[in-house]
CSV table of C-alpha atoms in Angstrom, one decimal:
chain,number,residue,atom,x,y,z
A,864,MET,CA,15.9,48.0,-33.2
A,865,ASN,CA,16.9,44.5,-32.0
A,866,GLU,CA,20.3,43.5,-30.7
A,867,LYS,CA,21.6,42.3,-34.0
A,868,GLU,CA,20.5,45.6,-35.8
A,869,PHE,CA,22.2,47.6,-33.0
A,870,LEU,CA,25.5,45.7,-33.4
A,871,THR,CA,25.4,46.2,-37.1
A,872,ALA,CA,24.7,49.9,-36.7
A,873,LYS,CA,27.5,50.2,-34.2
A,874,GLU,CA,30.0,48.4,-36.4
A,875,ARG,CA,29.1,50.7,-39.3
A,876,ALA,CA,29.4,53.8,-37.2
A,877,LEU,CA,32.8,52.7,-35.8
A,878,ASN,CA,34.1,52.0,-39.3
A,879,SER,CA,33.2,55.4,-40.5
A,880,LEU,CA,34.6,57.0,-37.3
A,881,ASN,CA,37.9,55.1,-37.8
A,882,LYS,CA,38.1,56.4,-41.3
A,883,ALA,CA,37.6,59.9,-40.0
A,884,PHE,CA,40.4,59.3,-37.4
A,885,ARG,CA,42.7,58.1,-40.2
A,886,GLU,CA,41.9,61.1,-42.4
A,887,GLU,CA,42.3,63.4,-39.4
A,888,LYS,CA,38.8,64.7,-39.8
A,889,THR,CA,37.8,64.3,-36.2
A,890,ASP,CA,38.0,67.1,-33.7
A,891,ASN,CA,41.1,66.4,-31.5
A,892,ASN,CA,39.6,67.6,-28.2
A,893,ILE,CA,36.8,65.2,-28.3
A,894,ILE,CA,38.5,62.0,-29.4
A,895,SER,CA,39.0,60.7,-25.8
A,896,LEU,CA,35.3,61.3,-25.1
A,897,LEU,CA,34.3,59.4,-28.2
A,898,ASN,CA,36.6,56.5,-27.3
A,899,ILE,CA,35.1,56.2,-23.8
A,900,ILE,CA,31.6,56.2,-25.2
A,901,ASN,CA,32.4,53.7,-28.0
A,902,ASN,CA,34.1,51.3,-25.6
A,903,ILE,CA,30.8,51.0,-23.7
A,904,LYS,CA,28.9,48.1,-25.2
A,905,GLU,CA,25.5,49.7,-25.3
A,906,PHE,CA,26.6,52.9,-27.1
A,907,TYR,CA,28.1,54.2,-30.3
A,908,THR,CA,28.7,57.8,-31.5
A,909,THR,CA,27.1,58.8,-34.7
A,910,SER,CA,28.3,62.4,-35.1
A,911,SER,CA,30.1,64.9,-33.0
A,912,CYS,CA,31.5,68.4,-32.8
A,913,GLU,CA,33.8,69.5,-30.0
A,914,GLY,CA,32.5,73.0,-30.1
A,915,ARG,CA,33.8,75.7,-32.3
A,916,THR,CA,34.0,79.4,-33.2
A,917,VAL,CA,32.8,80.1,-36.7
A,918,LEU,CA,32.8,83.2,-39.0
A,919,LEU,CA,29.9,82.8,-41.3
A,920,GLU,CA,28.4,84.7,-44.2
A,921,ILE,CA,24.7,84.4,-44.4
A,922,PRO,CA,22.6,85.9,-47.2
A,923,ARG,CA,19.4,85.7,-45.2
A,924,ILE,CA,18.4,85.0,-41.6
A,925,GLY,CA,18.3,81.2,-41.0
A,926,ASP,CA,19.4,80.4,-44.5
A,927,LYS,CA,22.0,77.9,-43.5
A,928,ARG,CA,22.0,76.2,-46.8
A,929,ARG,CA,23.5,79.2,-48.5
A,930,ALA,CA,25.7,80.1,-45.7
A,931,LYS,CA,29.5,80.3,-46.4
A,932,PHE,CA,32.2,79.4,-43.8
A,933,LEU,CA,34.8,82.2,-43.8
A,934,GLY,CA,36.6,80.7,-40.8
A,935,LYS,CA,36.2,77.8,-38.4
A,936,TRP,CA,38.3,77.3,-35.2
A,937,HIS,CA,38.3,74.4,-32.8
A,938,ASP,CA,40.5,76.4,-30.4
A,939,THR,CA,40.7,79.8,-28.9
A,940,VAL,CA,40.7,82.7,-31.4
A,941,ASN,CA,42.1,86.2,-31.5
A,942,ILE,CA,40.9,89.4,-33.3
A,943,ASP,CA,43.5,88.9,-36.1
A,944,ASP,CA,42.1,85.5,-36.9
A,945,ILE,CA,38.6,87.1,-37.4
A,946,LYS,CA,39.9,90.0,-39.4
A,947,GLU,CA,41.9,87.7,-41.7
A,948,ALA,CA,39.0,85.3,-42.3
A,949,SER,CA,36.6,88.2,-43.0
A,950,LYS,CA,38.6,89.1,-46.1
A,951,LYS,CA,36.9,86.2,-47.9
A,952,ALA,CA,33.5,87.8,-47.3
A,953,GLU,CA,31.5,89.1,-50.3
A,954,LYS,CA,27.8,89.7,-49.9
A,955,GLY,CA,25.4,89.4,-47.0
A,956,LEU,CA,25.7,89.6,-43.2
A,957,ILE,CA,28.8,88.2,-41.5
A,958,TRP,CA,28.1,86.5,-38.2
A,959,LEU,CA,30.4,85.3,-35.4
A,960,LEU,CA,29.1,82.2,-33.8
A,961,ALA,CA,30.5,80.3,-30.8
A,962,GLN,CA,29.0,76.9,-30.5
A,963,SER,CA,29.3,74.4,-27.6
A,964,PRO,CA,29.9,70.7,-28.2
A,965,VAL,CA,27.3,68.4,-29.7
A,966,VAL,CA,27.6,64.6,-29.6
A,967,HIS,CA,25.0,62.1,-30.9
A,968,ILE,CA,24.9,58.7,-29.4
A,969,GLY,CA,23.1,55.6,-30.6
A,970,CYS,CA,21.8,53.6,-27.6
A,971,ALA,CA,21.0,49.9,-27.4
A,972,ASN,CA,17.7,50.5,-25.4
A,973,ILE,CA,15.6,53.2,-23.8
A,974,ASN,CA,16.8,52.5,-20.3
A,975,ILE,CA,20.4,52.9,-21.0
A,976,ALA,CA,19.6,56.0,-23.1
A,977,ASP,CA,17.8,57.5,-20.1
A,978,LYS,CA,20.8,56.8,-17.9
A,979,LEU,CA,23.2,58.5,-20.4
A,980,LEU,CA,20.8,61.5,-20.6
A,981,LYS,CA,20.8,62.0,-16.9
A,982,ILE,CA,24.6,61.8,-16.6
A,983,SER,CA,25.0,64.3,-19.5
A,984,ILE,CA,22.7,66.8,-17.9
A,985,ALA,CA,24.4,66.4,-14.5
A,986,SER,CA,27.8,67.0,-16.3
A,987,GLY,CA,26.6,70.5,-17.4
A,988,PHE,CA,25.1,69.6,-20.8
A,989,LYS,CA,21.7,71.0,-19.8
A,990,HIS,CA,20.2,71.1,-23.3
A,991,SER,CA,20.7,67.4,-23.9
A,992,GLY,CA,17.7,65.3,-25.1
A,993,LEU,CA,16.7,61.9,-26.3
A,994,LYS,CA,15.9,62.0,-30.0
A,995,SER,CA,14.2,59.0,-31.2
A,996,SER,CA,12.9,57.7,-34.5
A,997,LYS,CA,10.7,54.6,-34.9
A,998,ARG,CA,13.7,52.3,-34.7
A,999,LYS,CA,16.5,54.1,-32.9
A,1000,TYR,CA,17.3,55.8,-29.6
A,1001,ILE,CA,19.7,58.7,-30.1
A,1002,VAL,CA,20.9,60.8,-27.2
A,1003,GLU,CA,21.9,64.3,-28.2
A,1004,ILE,CA,24.4,65.8,-25.8
A,1005,CYS,CA,24.5,69.6,-25.9
A,1006,SER,CA,24.7,72.7,-23.8
A,1007,THR,CA,23.3,76.2,-23.6
A,1008,GLU,CA,26.3,78.5,-24.1
A,1009,ARG,CA,26.3,80.2,-27.4
A,1010,LEU,CA,27.0,83.4,-29.2
A,1011,ASP,CA,25.3,84.4,-32.5
A,1012,SER,CA,26.3,88.0,-33.3
A,1013,PRO,CA,26.4,89.9,-36.6
A,1014,VAL,CA,29.8,91.5,-37.0
A,1015,GLY,CA,29.9,92.8,-40.6
A,1016,LYS,CA,28.1,93.2,-43.9
A,1017,ASP,CA,28.9,93.0,-47.6
A,1018,GLY,CA,32.6,92.2,-47.1
A,1019,PHE,CA,33.4,94.5,-44.2
A,1020,LEU,CA,33.4,94.2,-40.4
A,1021,PHE,CA,31.4,97.0,-38.9
A,1022,CYS,CA,32.3,96.3,-35.3
A,1023,ASN,CA,34.8,98.5,-33.5
A,1024,GLU,CA,37.9,96.9,-32.0
A,1025,ASP,CA,36.6,96.9,-28.4
A,1026,TYR,CA,33.4,95.2,-29.3
A,1027,LEU,CA,35.1,92.6,-31.5
A,1028,GLN,CA,37.5,91.9,-28.6
A,1029,LEU,CA,34.5,91.3,-26.3
A,1030,LEU,CA,33.0,88.8,-28.8
A,1031,VAL,CA,36.3,87.1,-29.1
A,1032,ASP,CA,36.6,86.9,-25.3
A,1033,ILE,CA,33.1,85.4,-25.0
A,1034,SER,CA,33.9,82.9,-27.8
A,1035,ASN,CA,37.0,81.8,-25.9
A,1036,GLU,CA,35.2,81.6,-22.6
A,1037,ILE,CA,32.6,79.3,-24.3
A,1038,TYR,CA,35.5,77.2,-25.6
A,1039,ARG,CA,37.0,76.9,-22.2
A,1040,VAL,CA,33.7,76.1,-20.4
A,1041,SER,CA,33.1,73.4,-23.1
A,1042,LYS,CA,36.4,71.7,-22.4
A,1043,VAL,CA,35.7,71.6,-18.7
A,1044,LYS,CA,32.2,70.1,-19.3
A,1045,ILE,CA,33.7,67.5,-21.7
A,1046,HIS,CA,36.2,66.5,-19.0
A,1047,LYS,CA,33.5,66.3,-16.4
A,1048,LEU,CA,31.4,64.1,-18.7
A,1049,GLU,CA,34.3,61.8,-19.3
A,1050,LEU,CA,34.8,61.3,-15.5
A,1051,ASN,CA,31.1,60.7,-14.9
A,1052,LEU,CA,30.9,58.2,-17.8
A,1053,ARG,CA,33.9,56.3,-16.4
A,1054,GLN,CA,32.4,56.2,-12.9
A,1055,ASN,CA,29.0,55.0,-14.1
A,1056,PHE,CA,29.8,52.7,-17.0
A,1057,VAL,CA,33.4,51.5,-17.0
D,1012,MET,CA,2.4,55.1,-21.9
D,1013,ASN,CA,-0.9,53.3,-22.6
D,1014,GLU,CA,-4.0,54.9,-24.0
D,1015,LYS,CA,-5.6,55.6,-20.6
D,1016,GLU,CA,-2.4,57.2,-19.3
D,1017,PHE,CA,-2.2,59.3,-22.5
D,1018,LEU,CA,-5.8,60.5,-22.1
D,1019,THR,CA,-5.1,61.4,-18.4
D,1020,ALA,CA,-2.0,63.3,-19.3
D,1021,LYS,CA,-3.8,65.1,-22.1
D,1022,GLU,CA,-6.7,66.1,-19.8
D,1023,ARG,CA,-4.2,67.5,-17.2
D,1024,ALA,CA,-2.3,69.4,-19.9
D,1025,LEU,CA,-5.5,70.9,-21.3
D,1026,ASN,CA,-6.7,72.0,-17.9
D,1027,SER,CA,-3.5,73.8,-17.2
D,1028,LEU,CA,-3.6,75.4,-20.7
D,1029,ASN,CA,-7.1,76.6,-20.1
D,1030,LYS,CA,-6.1,78.1,-16.8
D,1031,ALA,CA,-3.3,79.9,-18.7
D,1032,PHE,CA,-5.8,81.1,-21.3
D,1033,ARG,CA,-8.1,82.5,-18.6
D,1034,GLU,CA,-5.2,84.2,-16.8
D,1035,GLU,CA,-4.0,85.5,-20.2
D,1036,LYS,CA,-0.6,83.9,-19.7
D,1037,THR,CA,-0.5,82.3,-23.2
D,1038,ASP,CA,1.3,84.0,-26.1
D,1039,ASN,CA,-1.5,85.4,-28.4
D,1040,ASN,CA,0.2,84.6,-31.7
D,1041,ILE,CA,0.3,80.9,-30.9
D,1042,ILE,CA,-3.1,80.2,-29.5
D,1043,SER,CA,-4.6,79.2,-32.9
D,1044,LEU,CA,-1.7,76.7,-33.4
D,1045,LEU,CA,-2.2,75.2,-29.9
D,1046,ASN,CA,-5.9,74.8,-30.6
D,1047,ILE,CA,-5.3,73.0,-33.8
D,1048,ILE,CA,-2.9,70.6,-32.2
D,1049,ASN,CA,-5.0,70.0,-29.1
D,1050,ASN,CA,-8.1,69.3,-31.3
D,1051,ILE,CA,-6.2,66.4,-32.8
D,1052,LYS,CA,-7.0,63.3,-30.8
D,1053,GLU,CA,-3.4,61.9,-30.6
D,1054,PHE,CA,-1.7,65.1,-29.5
D,1055,TYR,CA,-1.6,67.6,-26.6
D,1056,THR,CA,0.7,70.6,-26.1
D,1057,THR,CA,2.7,70.6,-22.9
D,1058,SER,CA,4.5,73.9,-23.2
D,1059,SER,CA,5.0,76.6,-25.8
D,1060,CYS,CA,6.6,80.0,-26.7
D,1061,GLU,CA,5.6,81.9,-29.8
D,1062,GLY,CA,9.1,83.3,-30.1
D,1063,ARG,CA,10.3,86.4,-28.5
D,1064,THR,CA,12.9,89.1,-28.2
D,1065,VAL,CA,14.6,89.3,-24.8
D,1066,LEU,CA,16.9,91.7,-23.0
D,1067,LEU,CA,18.8,89.6,-20.5
D,1068,GLU,CA,21.3,90.4,-17.8
D,1069,ILE,CA,23.7,87.4,-17.3
D,1070,PRO,CA,26.4,87.4,-14.6
D,1071,ARG,CA,28.3,84.6,-16.3
D,1072,ILE,CA,28.2,82.8,-19.7
D,1073,GLY,CA,25.5,80.1,-19.7
D,1074,ASP,CA,24.4,80.9,-16.2
D,1075,LYS,CA,20.7,81.0,-17.0
D,1076,ARG,CA,19.7,80.4,-13.5
D,1077,ARG,CA,21.0,83.8,-12.3
D,1078,ALA,CA,20.0,85.6,-15.5
D,1079,LYS,CA,17.5,88.5,-15.0
D,1080,PHE,CA,14.9,89.5,-17.6
D,1081,LEU,CA,15.2,93.3,-18.3
D,1082,GLY,CA,12.7,93.1,-21.1
D,1083,LYS,CA,10.6,90.5,-23.0
D,1084,TRP,CA,8.6,91.2,-26.2
D,1085,HIS,CA,6.3,88.9,-28.1
D,1086,ASP,CA,6.1,91.4,-30.9
D,1087,THR,CA,8.4,93.6,-33.0
D,1088,VAL,CA,10.6,95.9,-31.0
D,1089,ASN,CA,12.3,99.3,-31.5
D,1090,ILE,CA,15.5,100.9,-30.2
D,1091,ASP,CA,13.6,102.9,-27.5
D,1092,ASP,CA,12.1,99.6,-26.1
D,1093,ILE,CA,15.6,98.3,-25.6
D,1094,LYS,CA,17.0,101.5,-24.1
D,1095,GLU,CA,14.2,101.8,-21.7
D,1096,ALA,CA,14.5,98.2,-20.6
D,1097,SER,CA,18.3,98.5,-20.2
D,1098,LYS,CA,17.8,101.0,-17.4
D,1099,LYS,CA,16.9,98.2,-15.0
D,1100,ALA,CA,20.4,96.6,-15.6
D,1101,GLU,CA,22.9,96.6,-12.7
D,1102,LYS,CA,25.8,94.1,-12.9
D,1103,GLY,CA,27.0,91.7,-15.6
D,1104,LEU,CA,26.7,91.5,-19.4
D,1105,ILE,CA,23.5,92.6,-21.1
D,1106,TRP,CA,22.4,90.3,-24.0
D,1107,LEU,CA,19.9,90.8,-26.7
D,1108,LEU,CA,18.3,87.5,-27.7
D,1109,ALA,CA,15.8,86.8,-30.4
D,1110,GLN,CA,14.3,83.3,-30.1
D,1111,SER,CA,12.1,81.5,-32.6
D,1112,PRO,CA,9.0,79.6,-31.5
D,1113,VAL,CA,9.2,76.4,-29.4
D,1114,VAL,CA,6.3,74.0,-28.9
D,1115,HIS,CA,6.3,70.7,-27.0
D,1116,ILE,CA,3.7,68.1,-28.0
D,1117,GLY,CA,2.9,64.9,-26.2
D,1118,CYS,CA,2.0,62.2,-28.7
D,1119,ALA,CA,-0.1,59.0,-28.3
D,1120,ASN,CA,2.4,56.8,-30.0
D,1121,ILE,CA,5.7,56.8,-31.9
D,1122,ASN,CA,4.2,56.6,-35.4
D,1123,ILE,CA,2.1,59.7,-35.0
D,1124,ALA,CA,5.0,61.4,-33.4
D,1125,ASP,CA,7.2,60.6,-36.4
D,1126,LYS,CA,4.5,62.0,-38.7
D,1127,LEU,CA,4.2,65.2,-36.7
D,1128,LEU,CA,8.0,65.6,-36.8
D,1129,LYS,CA,8.2,65.3,-40.6
D,1130,ILE,CA,5.4,67.9,-41.0
D,1131,SER,CA,7.2,70.3,-38.6
D,1132,ILE,CA,10.5,70.0,-40.5
D,1133,ALA,CA,8.7,70.5,-43.8
D,1134,SER,CA,7.0,73.6,-42.4
D,1135,GLY,CA,10.4,75.2,-41.8
D,1136,PHE,CA,11.1,74.1,-38.2
D,1137,LYS,CA,14.3,72.4,-39.2
D,1138,HIS,CA,15.6,71.9,-35.7
D,1139,SER,CA,12.6,69.9,-34.5
D,1140,GLY,CA,13.2,66.6,-32.8
D,1141,LEU,CA,11.5,63.8,-31.0
D,1142,LYS,CA,12.4,63.9,-27.3
D,1143,SER,CA,11.4,60.8,-25.5
D,1144,SER,CA,11.6,59.5,-22.0
D,1145,LYS,CA,10.8,55.9,-20.9
D,1146,ARG,CA,7.1,56.5,-20.9
D,1147,LYS,CA,6.4,59.5,-23.2
D,1148,TYR,CA,6.9,60.7,-26.8
D,1149,ILE,CA,7.4,64.4,-26.9
D,1150,VAL,CA,8.0,66.2,-30.2
D,1151,GLU,CA,9.9,69.5,-29.8
D,1152,ILE,CA,9.1,71.9,-32.7
D,1153,CYS,CA,11.8,74.5,-33.1
D,1154,SER,CA,13.7,76.4,-35.7
D,1155,THR,CA,17.2,77.6,-36.3
D,1156,GLU,CA,16.8,81.4,-36.5
D,1157,ARG,CA,18.4,83.2,-33.5
D,1158,LEU,CA,20.3,86.1,-32.2
D,1159,ASP,CA,22.5,86.0,-29.1
D,1160,SER,CA,24.5,89.2,-28.9
D,1161,PRO,CA,26.0,91.1,-26.0
D,1162,VAL,CA,24.9,94.7,-26.1
D,1163,GLY,CA,26.0,96.2,-22.8
D,1164,LYS,CA,27.7,95.7,-19.4
D,1165,ASP,CA,27.3,96.7,-15.8
D,1166,GLY,CA,24.2,98.8,-16.4
D,1167,PHE,CA,25.1,100.5,-19.7
D,1168,LEU,CA,24.6,99.7,-23.4
D,1169,PHE,CA,27.9,99.8,-25.2
D,1170,CYS,CA,26.6,99.5,-28.7
D,1171,ASN,CA,26.3,102.5,-31.0
D,1172,GLU,CA,23.0,103.4,-32.5
D,1173,ASP,CA,23.6,101.9,-35.9
D,1174,TYR,CA,24.6,98.5,-34.5
D,1175,LEU,CA,21.7,98.4,-32.0
D,1176,GLN,CA,19.3,99.2,-35.0
D,1177,LEU,CA,20.8,96.3,-36.9
D,1178,LEU,CA,20.2,94.0,-34.0
D,1179,VAL,CA,16.6,95.3,-33.6
D,1180,ASP,CA,16.0,94.8,-37.4
D,1181,ILE,CA,17.3,91.2,-37.1
D,1182,SER,CA,15.2,90.5,-34.1
D,1183,ASN,CA,12.1,91.8,-35.9
D,1184,GLU,CA,13.0,89.7,-39.0
D,1185,ILE,CA,13.2,86.6,-36.9
D,1186,TYR,CA,9.8,87.5,-35.4
D,1187,ARG,CA,8.3,87.9,-38.9
D,1188,VAL,CA,9.8,84.7,-40.2
D,1189,SER,CA,8.5,82.9,-37.1
D,1190,LYS,CA,5.0,84.0,-37.8
D,1191,VAL,CA,5.1,82.8,-41.4
D,1192,LYS,CA,6.4,79.4,-40.3
D,1193,ILE,CA,3.7,79.1,-37.6
D,1194,HIS,CA,1.1,79.8,-40.2
D,1195,LYS,CA,2.6,77.3,-42.6
D,1196,LEU,CA,2.6,74.7,-39.9
D,1197,GLU,CA,-1.1,75.4,-39.1
D,1198,LEU,CA,-2.0,74.8,-42.8
D,1199,ASN,CA,0.1,71.6,-43.0
D,1200,LEU,CA,-1.5,70.2,-39.8
D,1201,ARG,CA,-5.0,71.0,-41.1
D,1202,GLN,CA,-4.2,69.2,-44.4
D,1203,ASN,CA,-2.7,66.2,-42.7
D,1204,PHE,CA,-4.8,65.6,-39.6
D,1205,VAL,CA,-8.1,67.5,-39.6
């Protein structure tokens, strides 16, 4: 990808991000990070999730295509949130997932991509990697914290209260750790690029 | 990385893999896949795991460095395996993890890396990606099936028998799905490269 192609791709990505901002489709906790990145000449964000807790109904292991979201939270959760969302369940296993943030960043060249990758890893996003295709350098910023636990089946939660509380506590801890890491990454980006 | 550097890197990787074969440190279920890949001129495997079920003691969320393996199985498991392994637990949360296979492959150039990536995704390894550094093209083959569930604390399992059986069933299902996908990938690699 030459400089002109990079600038065109960045413009397109920013237009679509601004549309998402206007429609309030962007996760609030990550907007400041996205702005920092997009203000750096050599980068643009292509997709992002600030991290979330999800209640998911999955008919078969790994069958994400037929998975149904029962609840989705970009914040801490409590047991009642989970119970309420589980009422929409019908058939299959119900899973509680806590996912740490993911951001994909288009980079102008491989040297700057390498630099971003090192800073991301140093900020705690240990699972980050450089994902390329023939024409693009995309850095994926992501971390290792996660929870993937079955909590119910065929419309009913089968966990007892104590266990569900533990899973909720773990999900909230992952959410808090994620916020700290996002903040650390923001600081490190400012120090190194701004 | 030029051709000479690639060949040197491949030779080094194969020497270290052969050493692992001799010392029986390589996962059995993945040897045939590794052989197929390493027999293709433009590829070499750098690391691999055939997928596994793990009982892990983790003092804090995401703190993998201080995590302790209580049990590790490259096969189906049963409840007694988990109970026996849990006796080694001391302090912190005990997690049951089921992980699908991961293989890293050094590629001679970006075109061949792209081709391998497409074949991997078509074989069911939907989470595969091209991880590059300045000088290397590494394809990471991996999938989406996983289980990450807390099952005990401070030396004791807190799950009831039914729930533990469900987690064991899910782990075994992930193991079986992984074997099917490895087999499919082998077939697709033979068709496209051999």
